[in-house]
Tab-separated table of C-alpha atoms in Angstrom:
chain	number	residue	atom	x	y	z
K	5	UNK	CA	37.278	71.960	-7.679
K	6	UNK	CA	33.675	72.180	-8.785
K	7	UNK	CA	32.008	69.877	-11.229
K	8	UNK	CA	28.720	71.679	-11.612
K	9	UNK	CA	27.165	74.975	-10.616
K	10	UNK	CA	23.897	75.549	-8.754
K	11	UNK	CA	22.021	75.917	-12.022
K	12	UNK	CA	23.147	72.600	-13.474
K	13	UNK	CA	19.700	71.001	-13.552
K	14	UNK	CA	18.215	73.846	-15.594
K	15	UNK	CA	21.243	74.204	-17.841
K	16	UNK	CA	21.456	70.462	-18.472
K	17	UNK	CA	17.777	70.300	-19.376
K	18	UNK	CA	18.067	73.223	-21.767
K	19	UNK	CA	21.109	71.702	-23.454
K	20	UNK	CA	19.430	68.347	-24.026
K	21	UNK	CA	16.271	69.959	-25.419
K	22	UNK	CA	18.226	72.211	-27.761
K	23	UNK	CA	19.451	69.406	-30.010
K	24	UNK	CA	19.882	71.755	-32.972
K	25	UNK	CA	22.390	73.779	-30.945
K	26	UNK	CA	24.809	70.864	-30.639
K	27	UNK	CA	27.898	71.657	-32.678
K	28	UNK	CA	29.241	69.325	-35.348
K	29	UNK	CA	32.134	67.077	-34.281
K	30	UNK	CA	35.531	68.758	-34.219
K	31	UNK	CA	38.768	67.163	-35.366
K	32	UNK	CA	41.719	66.045	-33.274
K	33	UNK	CA	43.323	68.946	-31.420
K	34	UNK	CA	40.527	71.414	-32.193
K	35	UNK	CA	38.730	73.103	-29.269
K	36	UNK	CA	35.253	71.672	-28.763
K	37	UNK	CA	32.535	72.296	-26.179
K	38	UNK	CA	33.755	74.791	-23.544
K	39	UNK	CA	37.260	74.503	-25.006
K	40	UNK	CA	37.690	70.753	-24.447
K	41	UNK	CA	40.387	69.323	-26.737
K	42	UNK	CA	40.303	65.624	-27.698
K	43	UNK	CA	43.287	63.836	-29.286
K	44	UNK	CA	44.618	60.292	-29.753
K	45	UNK	CA	46.884	59.384	-26.821
K	46	UNK	CA	49.321	57.115	-28.688
K	47	UNK	CA	51.892	57.323	-31.446
K	48	UNK	CA	50.561	56.220	-34.815
K	49	UNK	CA	50.227	53.724	-36.266
K	50	UNK	CA	48.856	51.992	-33.169
K	51	UNK	CA	49.572	48.251	-33.167
K	52	UNK	CA	46.498	46.060	-32.666
K	53	UNK	CA	46.284	42.322	-32.065
K	54	UNK	CA	43.602	39.878	-33.148
K	55	UNK	CA	44.450	37.363	-30.411
K	56	UNK	CA	41.694	38.190	-27.910
K	57	UNK	CA	39.182	39.488	-30.437
K	58	UNK	CA	39.262	42.916	-28.770
K	59	UNK	CA	41.556	45.920	-29.103
K	60	UNK	CA	41.873	49.333	-27.470
K	61	UNK	CA	42.719	52.877	-28.478
K	62	UNK	CA	43.605	55.570	-25.915
K	63	UNK	CA	41.928	58.979	-26.187
K	64	UNK	CA	43.102	62.085	-24.284
K	65	UNK	CA	40.839	64.896	-23.063
K	66	UNK	CA	42.517	68.219	-22.210
K	67	UNK	CA	40.156	70.439	-20.219
K	68	UNK	CA	40.358	74.184	-19.476
K	69	UNK	CA	40.349	75.281	-15.837
K	70	UNK	CA	36.946	74.839	-14.246
K	71	UNK	CA	35.626	72.464	-16.931
K	72	UNK	CA	34.747	68.826	-16.287
K	73	UNK	CA	33.551	65.745	-18.150
K	74	UNK	CA	31.868	62.652	-16.743
K	75	UNK	CA	32.583	59.059	-15.719
K	76	UNK	CA	30.497	55.990	-16.740
K	77	UNK	CA	28.035	56.858	-13.982
K	78	UNK	CA	27.743	60.666	-14.096
K	79	UNK	CA	26.142	60.922	-10.662
K	80	UNK	CA	22.932	62.829	-10.004
K	81	UNK	CA	23.088	64.711	-13.303
K	82	UNK	CA	25.231	64.755	-16.408
K	83	UNK	CA	26.011	62.425	-19.290
K	84	UNK	CA	28.526	59.566	-19.452
K	85	UNK	CA	31.407	59.988	-21.874
K	86	UNK	CA	31.185	57.649	-24.874
K	87	UNK	CA	33.888	56.382	-27.260
K	88	UNK	CA	32.761	54.465	-30.353
K	89	UNK	CA	35.151	52.988	-32.931
K	90	UNK	CA	34.257	52.385	-36.571
K	91	UNK	CA	36.531	50.109	-38.629
K	92	UNK	CA	36.466	49.084	-42.300
K	93	UNK	CA	34.007	46.244	-42.956
K	94	UNK	CA	36.757	43.620	-43.297
K	95	UNK	CA	38.101	44.580	-39.860
K	96	UNK	CA	34.806	44.509	-37.992
K	97	UNK	CA	33.351	41.722	-35.864
K	98	UNK	CA	29.843	41.575	-34.453
K	99	UNK	CA	29.907	41.724	-30.659
K	100	UNK	CA	28.137	43.554	-27.827
K	101	UNK	CA	29.519	47.019	-27.200
K	102	UNK	CA	31.725	47.658	-24.185
K	103	UNK	CA	32.004	50.736	-22.003
K	104	UNK	CA	35.186	52.800	-22.297
K	105	UNK	CA	37.883	51.957	-19.776
K	106	UNK	CA	38.227	55.034	-17.555
K	107	UNK	CA	40.621	56.016	-14.765
K	108	UNK	CA	39.463	56.412	-11.150
K	109	UNK	CA	36.923	59.266	-11.029
K	110	UNK	CA	36.499	62.051	-8.507
K	111	UNK	CA	33.375	63.074	-6.641
K	112	UNK	CA	32.332	66.709	-6.890
K	113	UNK	CA	29.465	68.567	-5.277
K	114	UNK	CA	28.025	72.003	-5.954
K	115	UNK	CA	24.605	73.416	-5.260
K	116	UNK	CA	23.648	70.178	-3.530
K	117	UNK	CA	24.171	68.113	-6.703
K	118	UNK	CA	26.801	65.349	-6.823
K	119	UNK	CA	28.665	64.394	-9.989
K	120	UNK	CA	31.371	61.849	-10.848
K	121	UNK	CA	34.020	62.828	-13.375
K	122	UNK	CA	37.315	64.435	-14.310
K	123	UNK	CA	39.090	67.777	-14.521
K	124	UNK	CA	42.325	69.019	-16.132
K	125	UNK	CA	43.349	66.005	-18.258
K	126	UNK	CA	42.117	62.446	-18.555
K	127	UNK	CA	42.925	59.478	-20.816
K	128	UNK	CA	40.248	56.880	-21.573
K	129	UNK	CA	40.415	53.658	-23.602
K	130	UNK	CA	37.995	52.883	-26.408
K	131	UNK	CA	37.483	49.107	-26.433
K	132	UNK	CA	36.178	47.481	-29.610
K	133	UNK	CA	35.882	44.066	-31.338
K	134	UNK	CA	38.219	43.170	-34.186
K	135	UNK	CA	38.039	40.431	-36.824
K	136	UNK	CA	40.329	37.405	-36.232
K	137	UNK	CA	41.056	36.933	-39.955
K	138	UNK	CA	43.312	39.979	-40.388
K	139	UNK	CA	46.941	39.439	-41.372
K	140	UNK	CA	50.039	40.836	-39.714
K	141	UNK	CA	50.892	44.150	-41.360
K	142	UNK	CA	47.343	45.022	-42.460
K	143	UNK	CA	46.743	48.763	-42.109
K	144	UNK	CA	43.615	50.881	-41.789
K	145	UNK	CA	42.191	54.052	-40.289
K	146	UNK	CA	40.028	53.640	-37.191
K	147	UNK	CA	37.378	56.343	-36.886
K	148	UNK	CA	36.747	57.194	-33.234
K	149	UNK	CA	33.543	59.058	-32.395
K	150	UNK	CA	33.767	60.835	-29.040
K	151	UNK	CA	30.709	62.199	-27.213
K	152	UNK	CA	30.851	64.033	-23.898
K	153	UNK	CA	29.169	66.671	-21.760
K	154	UNK	CA	31.408	69.557	-20.683
K	155	UNK	CA	30.321	71.563	-17.631
K	156	UNK	CA	31.616	74.638	-15.829
K	157	UNK	CA	30.060	76.735	-13.058
K	158	UNK	CA	27.575	78.344	-15.429
K	159	UNK	CA	26.471	75.822	-18.026
K	160	UNK	CA	26.757	72.370	-19.553
K	161	UNK	CA	27.383	71.918	-23.277
K	162	UNK	CA	27.398	68.593	-25.177
K	163	UNK	CA	30.458	68.087	-27.339
K	164	UNK	CA	31.735	65.612	-29.888
K	165	UNK	CA	34.953	64.912	-31.731
K	166	UNK	CA	35.889	62.734	-34.693
K	167	UNK	CA	39.369	61.203	-34.634
K	168	UNK	CA	41.048	59.267	-37.414
K	169	UNK	CA	43.695	56.941	-35.944
K	170	UNK	CA	46.089	54.928	-38.110
K	171	UNK	CA	46.315	51.305	-36.952
K	172	UNK	CA	48.297	48.230	-38.003
K	173	UNK	CA	47.890	44.543	-37.150
K	174	UNK	CA	50.713	43.006	-35.118
K	175	UNK	CA	51.415	39.415	-34.126
K	176	UNK	CA	48.504	37.638	-32.400
K	177	UNK	CA	48.739	37.871	-28.596
K	178	UNK	CA	51.737	40.200	-28.871
K	179	UNK	CA	49.987	43.563	-28.814
K	180	UNK	CA	52.078	46.056	-26.876
K	181	UNK	CA	49.976	48.244	-24.600
K	182	UNK	CA	50.544	51.940	-25.190
K	183	UNK	CA	52.100	53.944	-22.315
K	184	UNK	CA	48.722	55.608	-21.736
K	185	UNK	CA	47.020	52.219	-21.432
K	186	UNK	CA	49.720	50.903	-19.104
K	187	UNK	CA	49.347	53.926	-16.813
K	188	UNK	CA	45.564	53.624	-16.746
K	189	UNK	CA	45.568	49.928	-15.903
K	190	UNK	CA	48.291	50.393	-13.273
K	191	UNK	CA	45.937	52.722	-11.386
K	192	UNK	CA	43.612	49.803	-10.554
K	193	UNK	CA	44.288	47.314	-7.782
K	194	UNK	CA	42.925	43.770	-7.716
K	195	UNK	CA	39.152	43.468	-7.155
K	196	UNK	CA	37.889	42.818	-3.639
K	197	UNK	CA	34.864	40.870	-2.415
K	198	UNK	CA	33.330	42.103	0.832
K	199	UNK	CA	30.390	41.035	2.965
K	200	UNK	CA	27.384	43.348	2.766
K	201	UNK	CA	24.881	43.554	5.605
K	202	UNK	CA	21.239	44.317	4.879
K	203	UNK	CA	20.652	46.857	7.651
K	204	UNK	CA	17.010	47.245	6.617
K	205	UNK	CA	14.975	46.040	3.632
K	206	UNK	CA	16.564	47.428	0.481
K	207	UNK	CA	19.500	49.058	2.293
K	208	UNK	CA	22.950	47.473	2.465
K	209	UNK	CA	26.093	48.481	4.327
K	210	UNK	CA	29.545	47.192	3.435
K	211	UNK	CA	33.203	48.088	4.123
K	212	UNK	CA	35.473	49.659	1.526
K	213	UNK	CA	38.222	47.078	1.873
K	214	UNK	CA	41.687	47.520	0.437
K	215	UNK	CA	42.019	51.292	0.947
K	216	UNK	CA	45.386	52.222	2.537
K	217	UNK	CA	45.207	54.042	5.876
K	218	UNK	CA	47.093	57.036	4.416
K	219	UNK	CA	44.649	57.475	1.523
K	220	UNK	CA	42.654	60.681	1.112
K	221	UNK	CA	39.619	61.693	-0.971
K	222	UNK	CA	38.123	58.215	-0.553
K	223	UNK	CA	34.966	57.738	-2.581
K	224	UNK	CA	32.610	54.997	-3.691
K	225	UNK	CA	31.269	55.083	-7.249
K	226	UNK	CA	28.372	52.750	-8.107
K	227	UNK	CA	28.309	51.119	-11.514
K	228	UNK	CA	25.724	52.681	-13.821
K	229	UNK	CA	22.486	50.787	-14.253
K	230	UNK	CA	23.388	49.929	-17.865
K	231	UNK	CA	26.628	48.229	-16.745
K	232	UNK	CA	24.967	45.919	-14.212
K	233	UNK	CA	24.959	43.162	-16.803
K	234	UNK	CA	23.337	39.778	-16.145
K	235	UNK	CA	25.591	37.155	-14.617
K	236	UNK	CA	24.088	34.044	-16.169
K	237	UNK	CA	20.580	33.489	-17.440
K	238	UNK	CA	18.546	34.775	-14.516
K	239	UNK	CA	20.827	36.842	-12.290
K	240	UNK	CA	22.157	40.382	-12.408
K	241	UNK	CA	23.916	42.784	-10.112
K	242	UNK	CA	21.774	44.718	-7.696
K	243	UNK	CA	21.750	48.386	-8.718
K	244	UNK	CA	22.886	50.955	-6.152
K	245	UNK	CA	20.577	53.956	-6.157
K	246	UNK	CA	21.784	57.541	-5.822
K	247	UNK	CA	25.284	58.710	-4.896
K	248	UNK	CA	26.168	57.198	-1.485
K	249	UNK	CA	29.216	58.724	0.172
K	250	UNK	CA	32.103	56.895	1.816
K	251	UNK	CA	31.955	57.348	5.595
K	252	UNK	CA	34.531	56.627	8.338
K	253	UNK	CA	33.766	53.344	10.065
K	254	UNK	CA	35.273	54.383	13.405
K	255	UNK	CA	38.112	51.880	13.045
K	256	UNK	CA	40.356	53.761	10.629
K	257	UNK	CA	38.557	52.564	7.515
K	258	UNK	CA	35.518	53.493	5.459
K	259	UNK	CA	32.119	52.024	4.713
K	260	UNK	CA	29.115	52.771	2.532
K	261	UNK	CA	25.413	52.510	3.285
K	262	UNK	CA	23.331	52.420	0.124
K	263	UNK	CA	19.867	51.708	-1.197
K	264	UNK	CA	19.877	48.795	-3.642
K	265	UNK	CA	17.190	47.554	-6.003
K	266	UNK	CA	16.894	44.687	-8.476
K	267	UNK	CA	17.672	45.491	-12.070
K	268	UNK	CA	14.536	45.540	-14.243
K	269	UNK	CA	14.201	44.333	-17.800
K	270	UNK	CA	12.789	46.526	-20.572
K	271	UNK	CA	9.348	44.964	-20.156
K	272	UNK	CA	9.266	46.246	-16.594
K	273	UNK	CA	9.653	42.753	-15.130
K	274	UNK	CA	12.086	42.650	-12.205
K	275	UNK	CA	14.959	40.182	-12.087
K	276	UNK	CA	15.160	37.812	-9.148
K	277	UNK	CA	17.074	39.777	-6.519
K	278	UNK	CA	20.656	38.455	-6.482
K	279	UNK	CA	22.763	38.846	-3.342
K	280	UNK	CA	25.512	41.041	-4.804
K	281	UNK	CA	26.219	44.546	-6.053
K	282	UNK	CA	29.324	46.308	-7.373
K	283	UNK	CA	31.131	49.592	-7.757
K	284	UNK	CA	34.554	51.209	-7.740
K	285	UNK	CA	36.405	52.479	-4.671
K	286	UNK	CA	38.698	55.380	-5.587
K	287	UNK	CA	41.196	57.247	-3.433
K	288	UNK	CA	44.285	59.466	-3.616
K	289	UNK	CA	47.638	58.157	-2.363
K	290	UNK	CA	50.977	59.964	-2.723
K	291	UNK	CA	49.394	62.406	-5.149
K	292	UNK	CA	48.041	59.707	-7.467
K	293	UNK	CA	44.439	58.663	-7.988
K	294	UNK	CA	43.960	54.922	-7.518
K	295	UNK	CA	41.012	52.553	-7.416
K	296	UNK	CA	39.833	48.986	-7.026
K	297	UNK	CA	36.647	47.240	-8.146
K	298	UNK	CA	34.498	46.101	-5.237
K	299	UNK	CA	31.856	43.358	-5.154
K	300	UNK	CA	29.527	43.482	-2.167
K	301	UNK	CA	27.890	40.146	-1.317
K	302	UNK	CA	24.939	40.224	1.063
K	303	UNK	CA	25.341	38.012	4.095
K	304	UNK	CA	22.523	35.537	4.815
K	305	UNK	CA	19.991	36.604	7.452
K	306	UNK	CA	21.036	35.718	10.979
């Protein structure tokens, strides 16, 4: 399957410059950009819990043949898919925004350009803060704003959808995950920590641990720069540059060699360079796409 055609760079640039050509958001079940259909992926009303201060709503994308949307890190070109939830004032709680929870992506290449994303159908989770003062049985409508970039072999078109999802407050700490959420979370294995070797200044190599020997379509997907959040007051993840590919290690496994740089603050001042970076290892096993988060920790110089 192709994610993008040879003319993606030109098409993507034209789309982003033609802001007036972006269509208004469509409703649930209505065809949007390039025929993409966006709907809630749970029976309503969806039961939410105030116990953790966060809740989730699953959103389904149904894509025509040859059309793709993007992961958190879109790759060399594209736009990450965004899910934003708006609640009534009494339901809202101030908190930093979180990225959508997405299933393991696939790597696509066409015309020498690499992208990370999804074809056919994909369910993502919108994650949002919720006020702790709500009572069991309270009801409301959650407005979900969906923004995505749909691409086929010829063009890329930005799309948006507006979903109204009926929600109800359940018992604290007793929120039942929807089937879509259960399936998404079951696709992820436990995180792994691996030793990264600095093979030359600014270039690290590390194994993709935890991938079964029978797995196919093994790929490594770096976290986007915006998600490399600080770990403490002065440290952050090292950002992996570009779209490094998983390579056989000669011993039946896979490894990645990647350029890494410190994250920079908005003032252009670089963070101290911490000894770790992160991404997602995704693979196909028995016809299912699976993944595990991976933290690469640089070994001390020998």
